[in-house]
Amino acid sequence: MLREQTFEKLHALKLHGMARALEEQLANPDSASLGFEERLGMLVEAQWLWRENKATKSRLRKAALKMPASIEDINYRHPRQLERATMRSLATCDWIRQHHNITISGASGIGKTYICCALLEKACRQGFSAYYASAPKFFRRLAIAYADGSFDRLLSRLARTDVIAIDDWCLAPLTDTQKQHLLEVLDDRCGSRSTIVASQFVVDRWHDLIGSPTLADAIMERILANSHRIDLKGESMRPVKRGLKPEPKSGEEEGA
């Protein structure tokens, strides 16, 4: 009876990880040979891991990654001038702690989206909040918020997000309103948060593609401030479609 009350109280306190670990200890005869402090330490560690895993899952869900990705599964065999040392350095997430940005450029299918998602996935696992969006989706969200009066609240949420990734940058010309909205987003983040921008076009062309020299200067200054540059060059990683498309191997990066 006392045991049942203990489990009820643990769940009432939302100590679900500790409750599960206690149940495992009681079911394992070998646990009886452990001392009180050792068993208590194991219960506390189980609760801590349960809470961390739950928080990580929540951050990954809110990040809205386009695809499952991890830095450990990045393909370095495909020739695209992606340096392993660069990715190993970025995997520490020090660039987020230092509020640096990342630019990624390369042809369609060379793996830009995967790298974006892998960097955000690593950030989430390191305890940072993240958000991924393609440029069209990003600007639609800003436009809707502007129209319904929630624009300032959205800007505030984006400003609090540790790292955001804007993919498919510059595929379509930006309207004057989109340029103004983007500048507001970047201005809130410059020097205090991190941003990833990925595009099929080389960074040197972004200024001209934005147009409006004054706004382009302001936008590019904020993107390139303390930025790490990844320039991918090579052929597409996507399988050539001849008949049926081959299934990708588990854990293997696909071009994006």
mmCIF file of C-alpha atoms in Angstrom:
data_model
loop_
_atom_site.group_PDB
_atom_site.id
_atom_site.type_symbol
_atom_site.label_atom_id
_atom_site.label_comp_id
_atom_site.label_asym_id
_atom_site.label_seq_id
_atom_site.Cartn_x
_atom_site.Cartn_y
_atom_site.Cartn_z
ATOM 1 C CA MET A 1 0.000 0.000 0.000
ATOM 2 C CA LEU A 2 2.852 2.396 0.922
ATOM 3 C CA ARG A 3 4.583 1.596 -2.368
ATOM 4 C CA GLU A 4 1.474 2.504 -4.362
ATOM 5 C CA GLN A 5 1.156 5.802 -2.497
ATOM 6 C CA THR A 6 4.809 6.573 -3.245
ATOM 7 C CA PHE A 7 4.269 6.049 -6.976
ATOM 8 C CA GLU A 8 1.093 8.129 -6.916
ATOM 9 C CA LYS A 9 2.925 11.011 -5.245
ATOM 10 C CA LEU A 10 5.874 10.783 -7.626
ATOM 11 C CA HIS A 11 3.536 11.028 -10.619
ATOM 12 C CA ALA A 12 1.552 13.832 -8.939
ATOM 13 C CA LEU A 13 4.832 15.734 -8.587
ATOM 14 C CA LYS A 14 5.544 14.956 -12.271
ATOM 15 C CA LEU A 15 8.641 12.982 -11.320
ATOM 16 C CA HIS A 16 7.836 10.411 -13.987
ATOM 17 C CA GLY A 17 11.466 9.555 -14.709
ATOM 18 C CA MET A 18 12.145 8.860 -11.043
ATOM 19 C CA ALA A 19 8.997 6.754 -10.778
ATOM 20 C CA ARG A 20 10.032 4.637 -13.762
ATOM 21 C CA ALA A 21 13.553 4.199 -12.366
ATOM 22 C CA LEU A 22 12.197 3.225 -8.934
ATOM 23 C CA GLU A 23 9.957 0.632 -10.553
ATOM 24 C CA GLU A 24 12.980 -0.810 -12.369
ATOM 25 C CA GLN A 25 14.986 -0.900 -9.140
ATOM 26 C CA LEU A 26 12.234 -2.742 -7.298
ATOM 27 C CA ALA A 27 12.023 -5.277 -10.119
ATOM 28 C CA ASN A 28 15.783 -5.872 -10.096
ATOM 29 C CA PRO A 29 16.995 -8.032 -7.144
ATOM 30 C CA ASP A 30 20.551 -6.769 -7.615
ATOM 31 C CA SER A 31 19.480 -3.251 -6.638
ATOM 32 C CA ALA A 32 19.022 -4.434 -3.033
ATOM 33 C CA SER A 33 22.798 -4.740 -2.687
ATOM 34 C CA LEU A 34 23.316 -1.044 -3.455
ATOM 35 C CA GLY A 35 23.549 1.548 -0.726
ATOM 36 C CA PHE A 36 20.874 4.169 -0.081
ATOM 37 C CA GLU A 37 22.895 7.076 -1.479
ATOM 38 C CA GLU A 38 23.795 5.132 -4.615
ATOM 39 C CA ARG A 39 20.184 4.146 -5.281
ATOM 40 C CA LEU A 40 18.998 7.706 -4.601
ATOM 41 C CA GLY A 41 21.641 9.062 -6.960
ATOM 42 C CA MET A 42 20.439 6.703 -9.689
ATOM 43 C CA LEU A 43 16.858 7.874 -9.196
ATOM 44 C CA VAL A 44 17.838 11.531 -9.381
ATOM 45 C CA GLU A 45 19.938 10.894 -12.500
ATOM 46 C CA ALA A 46 17.011 9.080 -14.147
ATOM 47 C CA GLN A 47 14.687 12.007 -13.416
ATOM 48 C CA TRP A 48 17.214 14.492 -14.770
ATOM 49 C CA LEU A 49 17.644 12.489 -18.004
ATOM 50 C CA TRP A 50 13.869 12.150 -18.400
ATOM 51 C CA ARG A 51 13.421 15.894 -18.034
ATOM 52 C CA GLU A 52 16.279 16.693 -20.451
ATOM 53 C CA ASN A 53 14.928 14.277 -23.065
ATOM 54 C CA LYS A 54 11.447 15.762 -22.772
ATOM 55 C CA ALA A 55 12.825 19.301 -23.158
ATOM 56 C CA THR A 56 14.898 18.268 -26.183
ATOM 57 C CA LYS A 57 11.869 16.704 -27.873
ATOM 58 C CA SER A 58 9.915 19.909 -27.253
ATOM 59 C CA ARG A 59 12.688 22.071 -28.753
ATOM 60 C CA LEU A 60 12.946 19.814 -31.807
ATOM 61 C CA ARG A 61 9.179 19.948 -32.324
ATOM 62 C CA LYS A 62 9.143 23.744 -32.136
ATOM 63 C CA ALA A 63 12.150 23.946 -34.489
ATOM 64 C CA ALA A 64 9.940 22.534 -37.292
ATOM 65 C CA LEU A 65 12.889 20.962 -39.111
ATOM 66 C CA LYS A 66 12.189 20.079 -42.721
ATOM 67 C CA MET A 67 13.882 16.686 -42.372
ATOM 68 C CA PRO A 68 15.512 14.471 -39.733
ATOM 69 C CA ALA A 69 19.216 15.348 -39.745
ATOM 70 C CA SER A 70 22.298 15.138 -37.571
ATOM 71 C CA ILE A 71 25.843 16.416 -37.868
ATOM 72 C CA GLU A 72 27.109 12.866 -37.240
ATOM 73 C CA ASP A 73 25.402 11.665 -40.447
ATOM 74 C CA ILE A 74 26.719 14.388 -42.768
ATOM 75 C CA ASN A 75 28.193 12.911 -45.937
ATOM 76 C CA TYR A 76 31.833 13.887 -46.488
ATOM 77 C CA ARG A 77 32.402 11.336 -49.245
ATOM 78 C CA HIS A 78 30.536 13.367 -51.844
ATOM 79 C CA PRO A 79 32.909 15.981 -53.345
ATOM 80 C CA ARG A 80 31.409 19.377 -52.518
ATOM 81 C CA GLN A 81 34.234 21.153 -50.640
ATOM 82 C CA LEU A 82 32.611 20.669 -47.246
ATOM 83 C CA GLU A 83 35.365 20.605 -44.637
ATOM 84 C CA ARG A 84 35.000 18.161 -41.776
ATOM 85 C CA ALA A 85 37.002 20.466 -39.483
ATOM 86 C CA THR A 86 34.507 23.290 -40.085
ATOM 87 C CA MET A 87 31.527 21.136 -39.171
ATOM 88 C CA ARG A 88 33.353 19.701 -36.164
ATOM 89 C CA SER A 89 33.929 23.252 -34.932
ATOM 90 C CA LEU A 90 30.296 24.266 -35.521
ATOM 91 C CA ALA A 91 29.108 21.116 -33.725
ATOM 92 C CA THR A 92 30.343 22.602 -30.436
ATOM 93 C CA CYS A 93 27.637 25.309 -30.796
ATOM 94 C CA ASP A 94 30.123 27.955 -29.635
ATOM 95 C CA TRP A 95 29.017 30.021 -32.629
ATOM 96 C CA ILE A 96 25.559 30.244 -31.027
ATOM 97 C CA ARG A 97 26.996 31.161 -27.634
ATOM 98 C CA GLN A 98 28.999 33.918 -29.345
ATOM 99 C CA HIS A 99 25.955 35.051 -31.389
ATOM 100 C CA HIS A 100 27.597 34.387 -34.755
ATOM 101 C CA ASN A 101 25.773 33.704 -38.035
ATOM 102 C CA ILE A 102 26.271 31.122 -40.789
ATOM 103 C CA THR A 103 25.815 31.511 -44.535
ATOM 104 C CA ILE A 104 25.471 28.424 -46.742
ATOM 105 C CA SER A 105 25.550 28.592 -50.536
ATOM 106 C CA GLY A 106 25.512 25.918 -53.215
ATOM 107 C CA ALA A 107 23.579 24.491 -56.122
ATOM 108 C CA SER A 108 20.232 22.754 -55.738
ATOM 109 C CA GLY A 109 20.553 19.226 -54.376
ATOM 110 C CA ILE A 110 23.993 19.688 -52.839
ATOM 111 C CA GLY A 111 22.787 19.323 -49.252
ATOM 112 C CA LYS A 112 22.202 22.846 -47.924
ATOM 113 C CA THR A 113 18.895 22.031 -46.265
ATOM 114 C CA TYR A 114 20.329 18.944 -44.579
ATOM 115 C CA ILE A 115 23.217 20.952 -43.151
ATOM 116 C CA CYS A 116 20.775 23.623 -41.911
ATOM 117 C CA CYS A 117 18.638 21.015 -40.169
ATOM 118 C CA ALA A 118 21.687 19.189 -38.776
ATOM 119 C CA LEU A 119 23.003 22.401 -37.219
ATOM 120 C CA LEU A 120 19.601 23.193 -35.706
ATOM 121 C CA GLU A 121 19.179 19.621 -34.437
ATOM 122 C CA LYS A 122 22.550 19.870 -32.691
ATOM 123 C CA ALA A 123 21.551 23.241 -31.233
ATOM 124 C CA CYS A 124 18.338 21.755 -29.807
ATOM 125 C CA ARG A 125 20.270 18.910 -28.210
ATOM 126 C CA GLN A 126 22.650 21.436 -26.665
ATOM 127 C CA GLY A 127 19.725 23.241 -25.031
ATOM 128 C CA PHE A 128 19.191 26.085 -27.516
ATOM 129 C CA SER A 129 15.857 27.050 -29.050
ATOM 130 C CA ALA A 130 15.688 26.926 -32.848
ATOM 131 C CA TYR A 131 13.377 27.521 -35.793
ATOM 132 C CA TYR A 132 13.638 26.478 -39.464
ATOM 133 C CA ALA A 133 11.686 27.939 -42.387
ATOM 134 C CA SER A 134 12.086 28.280 -46.112
ATOM 135 C CA ALA A 135 12.198 31.924 -47.209
ATOM 136 C CA PRO A 136 8.703 31.831 -48.824
ATOM 137 C CA LYS A 137 7.166 30.321 -45.678
ATOM 138 C CA PHE A 138 9.094 32.749 -43.461
ATOM 139 C CA PHE A 139 7.840 35.813 -45.338
ATOM 140 C CA ARG A 140 4.272 34.453 -45.463
ATOM 141 C CA ARG A 141 4.316 34.075 -41.701
ATOM 142 C CA LEU A 142 5.559 37.660 -41.300
ATOM 143 C CA ALA A 143 2.928 38.957 -43.729
ATOM 144 C CA ILE A 144 0.080 37.151 -41.943
ATOM 145 C CA ALA A 145 1.262 38.462 -38.579
ATOM 146 C CA TYR A 146 1.473 41.986 -39.980
ATOM 147 C CA ALA A 147 -2.067 41.717 -41.356
ATOM 148 C CA ASP A 148 -3.694 40.324 -38.203
ATOM 149 C CA GLY A 149 -1.918 42.623 -35.751
ATOM 150 C CA SER A 150 0.377 40.019 -34.177
ATOM 151 C CA PHE A 151 3.535 41.253 -35.925
ATOM 152 C CA ASP A 152 5.185 42.665 -32.782
ATOM 153 C CA ARG A 153 4.503 39.438 -30.853
ATOM 154 C CA LEU A 154 6.029 37.392 -33.672
ATOM 155 C CA LEU A 155 9.096 39.651 -33.773
ATOM 156 C CA SER A 156 9.446 39.188 -30.020
ATOM 157 C CA ARG A 157 9.275 35.379 -30.325
ATOM 158 C CA LEU A 158 11.834 35.352 -33.124
ATOM 159 C CA ALA A 159 14.103 37.679 -31.139
ATOM 160 C CA ARG A 160 14.059 35.208 -28.231
ATOM 161 C CA THR A 161 14.860 32.182 -30.423
ATOM 162 C CA ASP A 162 18.541 31.318 -30.101
ATOM 163 C CA VAL A 163 19.044 30.335 -33.744
ATOM 164 C CA ILE A 164 16.802 30.527 -36.813
ATOM 165 C CA ALA A 165 17.498 29.238 -40.307
ATOM 166 C CA ILE A 166 16.099 30.865 -43.450
ATOM 167 C CA ASP A 167 16.452 28.422 -46.353
ATOM 168 C CA ASP A 168 16.005 28.950 -50.125
ATOM 169 C CA TRP A 169 17.053 32.575 -49.762
ATOM 170 C CA CYS A 170 16.767 34.849 -52.820
ATOM 171 C CA LEU A 171 14.929 32.342 -55.022
ATOM 172 C CA ALA A 172 12.296 35.026 -55.647
ATOM 173 C CA PRO A 173 12.675 38.831 -55.645
ATOM 174 C CA LEU A 174 11.836 40.469 -52.321
ATOM 175 C CA THR A 175 9.122 43.082 -52.127
ATOM 176 C CA ASP A 176 9.845 46.341 -50.319
ATOM 177 C CA THR A 177 7.667 45.177 -47.429
ATOM 178 C CA GLN A 178 9.549 41.872 -47.157
ATOM 179 C CA LYS A 179 12.859 43.726 -47.076
ATOM 180 C CA GLN A 180 11.632 45.977 -44.282
ATOM 181 C CA HIS A 181 10.285 43.025 -42.296
ATOM 182 C CA LEU A 182 13.502 41.062 -42.737
ATOM 183 C CA LEU A 183 15.571 44.019 -41.593
ATOM 184 C CA GLU A 184 13.471 44.271 -38.431
ATOM 185 C CA VAL A 185 13.990 40.565 -37.705
ATOM 186 C CA LEU A 186 17.737 40.757 -38.288
ATOM 187 C CA ASP A 187 18.098 44.008 -36.363
ATOM 188 C CA ASP A 188 16.568 42.374 -33.276
ATOM 189 C CA ARG A 189 18.961 39.436 -33.579
ATOM 190 C CA CYS A 190 22.221 41.120 -34.564
ATOM 191 C CA GLY A 191 24.784 40.635 -31.802
ATOM 192 C CA SER A 192 22.337 38.828 -29.510
ATOM 193 C CA ARG A 193 21.148 35.748 -31.423
ATOM 194 C CA SER A 194 22.331 33.582 -34.347
ATOM 195 C CA THR A 195 20.925 33.222 -37.857
ATOM 196 C CA ILE A 196 21.599 30.741 -40.669
ATOM 197 C CA VAL A 197 20.874 31.840 -44.232
ATOM 198 C CA ALA A 198 21.090 29.309 -47.086
ATOM 199 C CA SER A 199 20.824 30.031 -50.804
ATOM 200 C CA GLN A 200 21.544 28.597 -54.231
ATOM 201 C CA PHE A 201 23.347 31.850 -55.039
ATOM 202 C CA VAL A 202 26.843 32.704 -53.848
ATOM 203 C CA VAL A 203 26.974 35.233 -51.022
ATOM 204 C CA ASP A 204 28.642 37.830 -53.252
ATOM 205 C CA ARG A 205 25.427 38.061 -55.299
ATOM 206 C CA TRP A 206 23.022 38.488 -52.400
ATOM 207 C CA HIS A 207 23.362 42.268 -52.231
ATOM 208 C CA ASP A 208 22.379 42.701 -55.885
ATOM 209 C CA LEU A 209 19.543 40.172 -55.559
ATOM 210 C CA ILE A 210 18.040 42.080 -52.643
ATOM 211 C CA GLY A 211 18.010 45.329 -54.632
ATOM 212 C CA SER A 212 17.358 48.690 -52.925
ATOM 213 C CA PRO A 213 21.028 49.431 -52.140
ATOM 214 C CA THR A 214 20.385 51.133 -48.806
ATOM 215 C CA LEU A 215 18.248 48.281 -47.450
ATOM 216 C CA ALA A 216 20.584 45.728 -48.999
ATOM 217 C CA ASP A 217 23.532 47.305 -47.183
ATOM 218 C CA ALA A 218 21.704 47.125 -43.859
ATOM 219 C CA ILE A 219 20.488 43.543 -44.376
ATOM 220 C CA MET A 220 23.831 42.191 -45.570
ATOM 221 C CA GLU A 221 25.715 43.954 -42.784
ATOM 222 C CA ARG A 222 23.593 42.132 -40.205
ATOM 223 C CA ILE A 223 23.811 38.759 -41.965
ATOM 224 C CA LEU A 224 27.572 38.880 -42.452
ATOM 225 C CA ALA A 225 28.412 40.256 -39.000
ATOM 226 C CA ASN A 226 30.624 37.627 -37.310
ATOM 227 C CA SER A 227 29.537 35.012 -39.855
ATOM 228 C CA HIS A 228 30.884 31.602 -40.782
ATOM 229 C CA ARG A 229 30.735 30.894 -44.512
ATOM 230 C CA ILE A 230 30.073 27.495 -46.069
ATOM 231 C CA ASP A 231 30.360 27.531 -49.868
ATOM 232 C CA LEU A 232 29.426 24.172 -51.389
ATOM 233 C CA LYS A 233 30.563 23.325 -54.902
ATOM 234 C CA GLY A 234 29.917 20.131 -56.823
ATOM 235 C CA GLU A 235 27.225 18.002 -58.401
ATOM 236 C CA SER A 236 23.816 17.295 -56.923
ATOM 237 C CA MET A 237 23.599 14.575 -54.278
ATOM 238 C CA ARG A 238 20.083 13.634 -55.332
ATOM 239 C CA PRO A 239 19.792 10.318 -57.198
ATOM 240 C CA VAL A 240 19.251 10.617 -60.941
ATOM 241 C CA LYS A 241 15.686 9.595 -61.716
ATOM 242 C CA ARG A 242 15.888 6.659 -64.069
ATOM 243 C CA GLY A 243 12.882 4.490 -63.384
ATOM 244 C CA LEU A 244 12.316 4.025 -59.665
ATOM 245 C CA LYS A 245 14.154 6.281 -57.255
ATOM 246 C CA PRO A 246 16.522 4.265 -55.011
ATOM 247 C CA GLU A 247 15.683 4.262 -51.326
ATOM 248 C CA PRO A 248 18.194 6.205 -49.196
ATOM 249 C CA LYS A 249 20.066 4.182 -46.604
ATOM 250 C CA SER A 250 19.120 4.723 -42.975
ATOM 251 C CA GLY A 251 20.941 7.703 -41.484
ATOM 252 C CA GLU A 252 22.345 8.765 -44.854
ATOM 253 C CA GLU A 253 22.165 12.366 -45.989
ATOM 254 C CA GLU A 254 20.171 13.213 -49.091
ATOM 255 C CA GLY A 255 20.779 16.274 -51.206
ATOM 256 C CA ALA A 256 18.673 19.306 -50.375
#
